[in-house]
């Protein structure tokens, strides 16, 4: 279980301090899918980066399975079972899709196993496994490969920062299936998703609304969702997205 | 007969990926002398009269054959200049594997200067692989100064892969090429320098025939206090296309100088140069750390991929 206790994050520049996250506390219990939503600029991505260890809180504590991980490195958190999918996946010259999936899995997996992860995110494994993770891949392709690395990592807590953004030729339905199968396949796994998309919020057990760096609403999906529908925190799927979805065909 | 000690065998494996005597034509030069040589029906290897090098003649139409000419040096203080000429017959398609490995445990510098000239006949295709490797704990430097000249006849192709990843203290590489109509030169250079090493690579490519093309790409990493200079000049004298690229990572106090040189002497010459030098992007390291790699492991993976 992940616990945030009174976490704040302050950025200082020459003139003044800006509080990006203000006194945020919540829990992500084992086996739960939690969605964090809220208006743009509200601090959602920063919160995800604090959990992954990319940023360190200026105040408060983060506990994982009861252990204080507030000052723990990114690497050690990853080894303890925290996975993080970037909103904007990183490109690498020379590193191939297979290399990235193999590194994520933490062992020498076979090509066939790596291909399975790609198929799960709707990419034809044969076409992608040898590709370099460089600018020849589109934003949507990179995003799906990013999700495949998290599938391979088999984290007990997986944090996704706007996983639906840029997934153009794939449908929300498939993305949601990925989350469902992660819950089924990894024992006690919990998932934290940052998203405004109504369809993703609909599968959450709990929804947290973050506004101006503060926790404004928190509760079970059925209690929170009706109040935020139609606001910037829960937008319906764009009609143009997802119409050509479906499983990858090779 | 071929007699090599363990160090020489290890060097051979590094520079030519050879575990045993290669198939096809070969000449293995060890400490200044030919240790083994074999010609085939289509590929003749003849020593020069002065003993300092070889003439390799490949018959027209020879296909899917290879020539290995690795050099290994394990004696400290040895300095040699070797002249190898390759005559590649029309319409042939061959692989030539060169490369030099120096193990210097002594206090004196060891130096191998290989001067290679390629005369590639009409429509012939050559893939050339040259790897450099240095090892040994001695204070003596390991120095390699290759000079390569490439003469491409009409419609011929030369693909060159040059790799120097480890252990060579000082290199001055010079590559000159002259391209006739419809010929093509592709160069892929991969270089990593560390410690106080210095590596200079100069290209002078003349595109003289219509439809000729050159693509020279260098990927390099400079670590510690090492220094690299990439000086690539393309001269377009015809309706041709040329591209050079220097893509480099600097670490620690490494330094790199990229010198673009494009000269267009024909209105239909299309020449492009690209250069990018910088440290490893922070988000690349962070991404690999989120997969459980330590920072140093992440850097290693990024560099391995970059130089692959």
XYZ file of C-alpha atoms in Angstrom:
558
model
C 0.000 0.000 0.000
C 1.154 3.505 -0.852
C 0.511 6.328 1.581
C 1.092 10.031 1.067
C 1.156 11.987 4.297
C 0.892 15.781 4.136
C 3.036 15.965 1.025
C 3.970 19.410 -0.269
C 6.228 20.385 -3.116
C 7.609 23.862 -3.457
C 9.507 25.262 -6.419
C 11.717 28.265 -5.759
C 12.893 30.727 -8.331
C 14.719 33.999 -7.908
C 11.643 36.053 -7.077
C 9.200 33.863 -5.223
C 8.273 30.374 -4.145
C 5.499 28.473 -5.854
C 3.691 25.654 -4.137
C 2.842 23.026 -6.753
C 1.504 20.470 -4.257
C -0.016 21.560 -0.963
C -0.503 19.237 1.972
C -1.797 16.236 0.035
C -2.626 13.003 1.857
C -4.194 9.839 0.483
C -3.719 6.093 0.279
C -3.547 3.631 -2.587
C -4.606 0.305 -1.034
C -3.439 -2.979 -2.600
C -5.660 -4.189 -5.412
C -7.272 -0.798 -6.005
C -7.388 1.323 -9.137
C -7.251 4.995 -8.243
C -7.744 7.774 -10.759
C -6.426 11.276 -10.174
C -8.142 13.989 -12.153
C -8.520 17.731 -12.036
C -7.868 20.778 -14.176
C -4.650 21.272 -16.117
C -1.883 22.792 -14.057
C -3.382 21.398 -10.871
C -0.255 19.386 -9.991
C -1.287 15.891 -11.136
C 1.876 15.065 -13.062
C 4.043 16.469 -10.274
C 2.287 14.184 -7.834
C 3.047 11.173 -10.058
C 6.700 12.224 -10.279
C 6.871 12.543 -6.496
C 5.588 8.988 -6.153
C 8.122 7.653 -8.691
C 10.925 9.523 -6.884
C 11.787 11.820 -9.807
C 11.005 14.764 -7.545
C 11.337 14.802 -3.767
C 8.690 16.421 -1.539
C 9.709 19.569 0.293
C 7.436 18.523 3.153
C 5.561 15.403 4.189
C 6.261 11.719 3.847
C 5.621 8.925 1.366
C 5.267 5.381 2.699
C 5.214 2.169 0.702
C 4.147 -0.990 2.510
C 4.769 0.918 5.727
C 8.347 1.844 4.827
C 9.301 5.510 4.536
C 10.475 5.965 0.935
C 10.439 9.787 0.952
C 14.154 10.094 0.284
C 14.590 6.797 -1.575
C 16.074 6.916 -5.098
C 14.095 6.283 -8.282
C 16.008 3.019 -8.792
C 15.274 1.667 -5.323
C 11.595 2.536 -5.598
C 11.460 0.757 -8.962
C 13.099 -2.291 -7.384
C 10.546 -2.231 -4.583
C 7.776 -2.522 -7.171
C 6.803 0.972 -8.270
C 6.423 1.446 -12.019
C 5.931 4.718 -13.857
C 4.690 5.380 -17.393
C 5.707 8.805 -18.626
C 3.197 11.202 -20.111
C 5.716 11.929 -22.837
C 7.755 8.793 -23.398
C 11.493 9.212 -23.817
C 13.239 8.497 -27.110
C 16.564 6.683 -27.294
C 18.907 6.467 -30.255
C 20.016 2.907 -30.839
C 18.065 1.221 -28.038
C 15.538 -1.145 -29.580
C 12.018 -1.894 -28.404
C 13.171 -5.359 -27.352
C 16.018 -3.893 -25.251
C 13.603 -1.630 -23.405
C 11.124 -4.419 -22.686
C 13.960 -6.715 -21.572
C 15.347 -4.049 -19.215
C 11.849 -3.422 -17.850
C 11.308 -7.109 -17.148
C 14.587 -7.201 -15.212
C 15.634 -10.514 -16.713
C 16.672 -12.107 -19.985
C 13.239 -12.675 -21.411
C 12.730 -14.385 -24.730
C 11.776 -12.565 -27.879
C 8.436 -14.391 -27.802
C 7.639 -13.071 -24.317
C 8.565 -9.546 -25.323
C 6.319 -9.870 -28.374
C 3.395 -10.819 -26.150
C 3.646 -7.500 -24.311
C 3.593 -5.627 -27.606
C 0.564 -7.562 -28.806
C -1.224 -6.632 -25.593
C -0.893 -2.956 -26.463
C -2.055 -3.565 -30.013
C 1.270 -3.393 -31.806
C 2.269 -6.026 -34.313
C 5.280 -7.497 -32.551
C 7.021 -8.527 -35.745
C 6.997 -4.948 -37.019
C 8.113 -3.310 -33.795
C 10.373 -5.583 -31.761
C 13.552 -4.586 -33.661
C 12.656 -0.932 -34.097
C 14.762 1.701 -32.405
C 12.933 3.717 -29.756
C 13.795 6.905 -31.642
C 12.034 9.663 -33.504
C 11.002 7.294 -36.301
C 8.187 6.155 -33.992
C 5.066 8.266 -33.689
C 3.899 9.671 -30.378
C 1.100 7.095 -30.232
C 3.439 4.193 -30.944
C 5.854 5.367 -28.252
C 3.003 5.688 -25.799
C 1.945 2.093 -26.369
C 5.532 0.862 -26.061
C 5.733 2.796 -22.793
C 2.686 0.895 -21.534
C 4.225 -2.396 -22.748
C 7.337 -1.697 -20.637
C 5.106 -1.357 -17.599
C 3.373 -4.628 -18.426
C 6.792 -6.284 -18.624
C 7.905 -4.741 -15.352
C 4.987 -6.334 -13.509
C 4.993 -3.675 -10.815
C 2.881 -3.988 -7.709
C 2.073 -0.292 -8.039
C 1.894 1.115 -11.563
C 1.555 4.844 -12.070
C 0.329 6.040 -15.477
C 0.533 9.710 -16.355
C -2.218 10.381 -18.923
C -1.901 7.019 -20.647
C -4.608 7.802 -23.190
C -2.947 10.927 -24.575
C -1.858 10.368 -28.155
C -3.149 6.821 -28.441
C -4.662 7.692 -31.757
C -5.309 4.551 -33.726
C -6.144 2.382 -30.811
C -9.326 2.365 -28.821
C -9.998 3.257 -25.228
C -11.584 -0.149 -24.889
C -8.245 -1.841 -25.493
C -6.453 0.477 -23.115
C -8.987 -0.311 -20.436
C -8.555 -4.023 -21.126
C -4.831 -3.577 -20.458
C -5.560 -2.109 -17.026
C -8.070 -4.837 -16.250
C -5.643 -7.591 -17.207
C -2.889 -5.995 -15.119
C -5.197 -6.162 -12.114
C -5.985 -9.784 -12.810
C -2.467 -10.953 -13.585
C -0.415 -9.247 -10.885
C -1.436 -10.264 -7.399
C -2.526 -7.374 -5.161
C -1.405 -4.919 -7.816
C -2.641 -1.400 -7.525
C -2.833 1.131 -10.327
C -2.768 4.891 -10.164
C -3.894 6.653 -13.324
C -3.780 10.333 -14.050
C -6.482 11.142 -16.546
C -9.420 13.391 -17.322
C -11.091 10.831 -19.509
C -14.533 9.825 -18.374
C -14.096 6.252 -19.609
C -10.994 5.766 -17.534
C -12.602 7.347 -14.483
C -15.473 4.890 -14.940
C -13.218 1.918 -14.161
C -11.618 3.471 -11.085
C -12.447 2.244 -7.610
C -11.704 5.653 -6.216
C -11.355 9.117 -7.731
C -9.212 11.946 -6.414
C -9.667 15.483 -7.745
C -6.594 17.672 -7.481
C -7.037 21.404 -7.908
C -4.427 24.120 -7.419
C -2.130 21.539 -5.871
C -4.672 20.584 -3.241
C -6.879 17.598 -2.827
C -10.354 19.002 -3.504
C -12.472 15.837 -3.639
C -11.788 12.206 -2.835
C -14.106 9.263 -2.649
C -15.516 6.112 -4.252
C -16.203 6.418 -7.976
C -19.978 6.328 -7.677
C -19.941 9.186 -5.181
C -17.465 11.436 -7.004
C -18.102 10.855 -10.710
C -21.647 12.339 -10.889
C -20.335 15.585 -9.411
C -17.490 16.061 -11.850
C -19.113 14.882 -15.105
C -19.189 17.654 -17.666
C -16.368 19.561 -15.999
C -12.735 19.692 -17.124
C -12.049 16.837 -14.714
C -14.116 14.296 -16.653
C -14.304 14.841 -20.387
C -15.943 12.373 -22.735
C -13.871 10.544 -25.311
C -13.315 12.554 -28.444
C -15.469 11.214 -31.239
C -12.503 11.070 -33.556
C -10.483 8.904 -31.214
C -10.936 5.199 -30.975
C -13.178 4.658 -33.973
C -10.544 2.650 -35.771
C -9.448 0.605 -32.787
C -9.210 -3.127 -32.499
C -6.565 -5.659 -31.826
C -3.365 -5.623 -33.793
C -3.439 -7.737 -36.859
C -0.207 -8.989 -38.337
C 51.617 -22.507 -39.840
C 49.446 -20.366 -37.633
C 50.816 -20.054 -34.124
C 49.182 -17.521 -31.860
C 49.297 -17.123 -28.108
C 46.253 -16.445 -25.953
C 46.614 -12.644 -26.070
C 46.871 -12.701 -29.842
C 43.820 -14.924 -30.065
C 41.883 -12.552 -27.830
C 42.881 -9.593 -29.990
C 41.778 -11.472 -33.106
C 38.425 -12.138 -31.555
C 38.000 -8.436 -30.706
C 38.967 -7.020 -34.075
C 37.744 -9.622 -36.508
C 35.345 -11.755 -34.482
C 37.598 -14.678 -35.311
C 37.830 -17.673 -33.036
C 39.810 -19.782 -35.448
C 41.232 -19.659 -38.941
C 38.647 -17.879 -41.099
C 36.979 -19.326 -44.144
C 37.872 -17.844 -47.518
C 40.963 -15.787 -48.213
C 42.920 -14.386 -45.302
C 46.182 -12.993 -44.072
C 46.915 -12.710 -40.379
C 49.712 -10.323 -39.526
C 51.263 -10.710 -36.123
C 54.045 -8.528 -34.718
C 55.163 -7.288 -38.100
C 55.111 -10.608 -39.963
C 52.565 -12.678 -41.775
C 51.534 -15.522 -39.469
C 49.185 -17.212 -41.903
C 47.941 -16.613 -45.407
C 45.500 -18.295 -47.739
C 44.311 -17.346 -51.211
C 41.272 -18.823 -52.918
C 40.401 -19.460 -56.538
C 38.872 -16.011 -56.885
C 40.803 -14.004 -54.333
C 44.540 -13.804 -54.535
C 46.624 -12.349 -51.706
C 50.190 -11.493 -52.705
C 52.777 -9.966 -50.367
C 54.447 -6.793 -51.540
C 58.055 -7.141 -52.439
C 59.219 -4.986 -49.539
C 57.251 -7.198 -47.164
C 55.284 -4.284 -45.761
C 51.827 -5.114 -46.957
C 49.697 -6.991 -49.420
C 48.080 -6.796 -52.789
C 44.639 -8.380 -52.807
C 43.160 -9.168 -56.207
C 39.513 -10.130 -56.405
C 38.405 -11.580 -59.751
C 35.497 -10.011 -61.600
C 32.182 -11.599 -60.724
C 33.334 -13.025 -57.371
C 30.281 -13.193 -55.174
C 29.580 -13.928 -51.522
C 33.225 -14.390 -50.593
C 35.213 -12.785 -47.837
C 38.736 -11.594 -47.134
C 40.083 -11.290 -43.601
C 43.275 -9.340 -43.014
C 43.528 -8.740 -39.255
C 46.641 -7.386 -37.576
C 47.674 -8.123 -34.007
C 50.567 -6.596 -32.104
C 51.763 -7.687 -28.694
C 55.385 -6.501 -28.694
C 55.867 -3.173 -26.952
C 57.738 -0.564 -28.991
C 56.862 -1.988 -32.399
C 56.131 0.602 -35.097
C 55.043 -0.328 -38.566
C 53.519 1.124 -41.682
C 51.680 -1.331 -43.894
C 50.407 -0.733 -47.414
C 47.517 -2.877 -48.589
C 45.988 -2.497 -52.033
C 42.680 -4.059 -52.980
C 41.612 -4.518 -56.568
C 37.948 -5.487 -56.593
C 36.864 -6.880 -59.984
C 33.785 -5.710 -61.853
C 30.447 -7.002 -60.672
C 31.800 -8.745 -57.600
C 30.162 -8.705 -54.185
C 32.547 -9.288 -51.264
C 33.144 -8.654 -47.586
C 36.547 -7.424 -46.429
C 37.324 -7.555 -42.731
C 40.388 -5.668 -41.549
C 41.133 -4.422 -38.075
C 43.990 -4.085 -35.671
C 44.392 -5.085 -32.078
C 47.329 -3.885 -29.982
C 48.207 -5.234 -26.570
C 50.946 -3.131 -25.053
C 52.190 -4.143 -21.639
C 55.493 -2.323 -21.955
C 56.718 1.225 -21.591
C 57.278 1.989 -25.252
C 54.641 3.111 -27.717
C 53.270 0.593 -30.206
C 52.046 1.942 -33.504
C 50.367 0.492 -36.574
C 49.708 2.703 -39.556
C 47.627 0.871 -42.126
C 47.360 2.452 -45.531
C 44.571 0.855 -47.514
C 43.681 1.606 -51.104
C 40.553 0.225 -52.699
C 40.019 0.165 -56.433
C 36.407 -0.925 -56.796
C 35.434 -1.989 -60.330
C 32.236 -1.191 -62.200
C 29.090 -2.434 -60.490
C 31.056 -4.123 -57.694
C 29.871 -4.116 -54.133
C 32.158 -4.128 -51.092
C 31.338 -4.274 -47.457
C 34.378 -3.295 -45.425
C 34.626 -3.738 -41.658
C 37.509 -2.294 -39.674
C 37.728 -2.582 -35.918
C 40.384 -1.182 -33.647
C 41.065 -2.417 -30.175
C 43.738 -1.812 -27.576
C 44.570 -3.511 -24.301
C 47.454 -3.933 -21.884
C 48.490 -2.107 -18.750
C 51.823 -0.724 -19.931
C 52.648 2.985 -20.015
C 53.437 2.724 -23.727
C 50.725 4.148 -25.930
C 48.704 2.177 -28.441
C 48.612 4.208 -31.614
C 46.692 3.529 -34.825
C 46.736 5.835 -37.817
C 44.710 4.360 -40.655
C 44.686 5.983 -44.058
C 42.082 4.801 -46.489
C 41.646 5.705 -50.120
C 38.602 4.556 -52.046
C 38.207 4.788 -55.819
C 34.707 3.868 -56.927
C 34.045 3.118 -60.591
C 30.632 3.534 -62.242
C 27.754 1.932 -60.376
C 29.902 0.475 -57.602
C 29.129 0.553 -53.879
C 31.341 0.619 -50.818
C 29.932 0.286 -47.328
C 32.441 0.937 -44.577
C 31.936 0.155 -40.932
C 34.677 1.516 -38.709
C 34.633 0.764 -35.028
C 36.977 1.865 -32.266
C 35.457 1.345 -28.863
C 38.236 0.656 -26.438
C 41.853 1.009 -25.555
C 43.394 2.936 -28.452
C 45.289 5.958 -27.115
C 45.821 7.937 -30.239
C 44.259 7.778 -33.695
C 44.456 9.931 -36.741
C 42.181 8.506 -39.358
C 42.098 9.856 -42.848
C 39.613 8.640 -45.430
C 39.585 9.873 -49.009
C 37.163 8.804 -51.678
C 36.520 9.583 -55.322
C 33.179 8.588 -56.760
C 32.272 8.116 -60.405
C 28.819 8.048 -62.000
C 26.143 6.194 -60.050
C 28.522 4.982 -57.354
C 27.710 5.012 -53.692
C 29.740 5.356 -50.495
C 28.245 4.609 -47.094
C 30.316 5.091 -43.942
C 29.264 4.213 -40.420
C 31.824 5.169 -37.837
C 31.459 4.292 -34.169
C 33.938 5.653 -31.716
C 34.390 5.807 -27.986
C 37.339 7.481 -26.334
C 38.190 7.478 -22.652
C 41.038 8.472 -20.350
C 43.353 10.875 -22.121
C 42.748 9.413 -25.557
C 42.668 11.469 -28.708
C 40.920 10.532 -31.949
C 40.846 12.547 -35.127
C 38.841 11.493 -38.133
C 39.042 13.320 -41.426
C 36.981 12.599 -44.533
C 37.498 14.022 -47.968
C 34.899 12.732 -50.377
C 34.750 13.899 -53.992
C 31.485 13.205 -55.763
C 32.600 13.431 -59.371
C 29.936 11.505 -61.281
C 26.256 12.228 -61.852
C 24.032 10.145 -59.603
C 26.810 9.420 -57.114
C 26.022 9.575 -53.421
C 27.820 9.573 -50.098
C 26.463 9.095 -46.608
C 29.009 9.496 -43.817
C 27.666 9.062 -40.297
C 29.713 9.118 -37.115
C 28.362 8.242 -33.717
C 30.758 8.809 -30.899
C 31.148 9.076 -27.141
C 33.948 11.034 -25.471
C 34.473 10.226 -21.790
C 36.925 11.354 -19.094
C 39.284 13.970 -20.571
C 39.438 12.508 -24.065
C 39.292 14.567 -27.242
C 37.746 13.894 -30.639
C 37.677 15.773 -33.876
C 35.340 14.855 -36.718
C 36.187 16.687 -39.895
C 34.029 15.597 -42.798
C 34.257 17.295 -46.136
C 32.082 16.517 -49.125
C 32.807 17.992 -52.508
C 29.971 17.844 -55.022
C 31.317 18.199 -58.551
C 28.302 16.684 -60.326
C 24.571 16.064 -59.938
C 25.052 14.119 -56.731
C 23.785 13.820 -53.197
C 25.813 13.824 -50.008
C 25.081 13.673 -46.311
C 27.397 13.785 -43.325
C 26.353 13.469 -39.726
C 28.184 13.703 -36.440
C 26.115 12.592 -33.489
C 28.022 12.646 -30.243
C 27.671 12.226 -26.524
C 30.104 13.963 -24.211
C 30.638 12.857 -20.619
C 32.866 13.949 -17.757
C 35.343 16.409 -19.271
C 35.338 14.952 -22.772
C 35.650 17.354 -25.689
C 34.492 17.042 -29.288
C 34.999 19.275 -32.283
C 32.795 18.703 -35.332
C 33.847 20.494 -38.483
C 31.294 20.555 -41.255
C 32.643 20.912 -44.754
C 30.436 21.050 -47.825
C 31.591 22.285 -51.180
C 29.109 22.346 -54.057
C 30.640 22.975 -57.475
C 27.590 21.941 -59.472
C 24.121 23.424 -59.273
C 22.604 19.935 -58.997
C 24.742 18.866 -56.066
C 22.613 18.418 -52.931
C 24.740 18.301 -49.790
C 23.632 18.134 -46.163
C 25.550 18.209 -42.924
C 24.142 17.511 -39.474
C 25.924 17.656 -36.149
C 24.712 17.253 -32.609
C 26.885 17.115 -29.517
C 25.584 16.959 -25.975
C 25.472 15.021 -22.779
C 23.062 12.142 -22.213
C 19.555 13.520 -21.831
C 18.478 13.485 -18.196
C 15.056 12.033 -18.973
C 16.688 9.024 -20.684
C 18.550 8.201 -17.465
C 15.408 8.773 -15.377
C 13.338 6.491 -17.610
C 15.794 3.615 -17.211
C 16.022 4.270 -13.468
C 12.247 3.874 -13.222
C 12.801 0.405 -14.691
C 15.137 -0.409 -11.800
C 18.566 0.417 -13.255
C 21.104 2.348 -11.207
C 22.264 5.629 -12.717
C 25.602 4.196 -13.925
C 23.869 1.139 -15.414
C 21.413 3.421 -17.198
C 24.280 5.434 -18.716
C 25.974 2.234 -19.843
C 22.805 0.984 -21.552
C 22.268 4.320 -23.286
C 25.847 4.353 -24.589
C 25.735 0.699 -25.651
C 22.566 1.389 -27.607
C 23.952 4.574 -29.093
C 27.085 2.807 -30.353
C 25.367 -0.393 -31.419
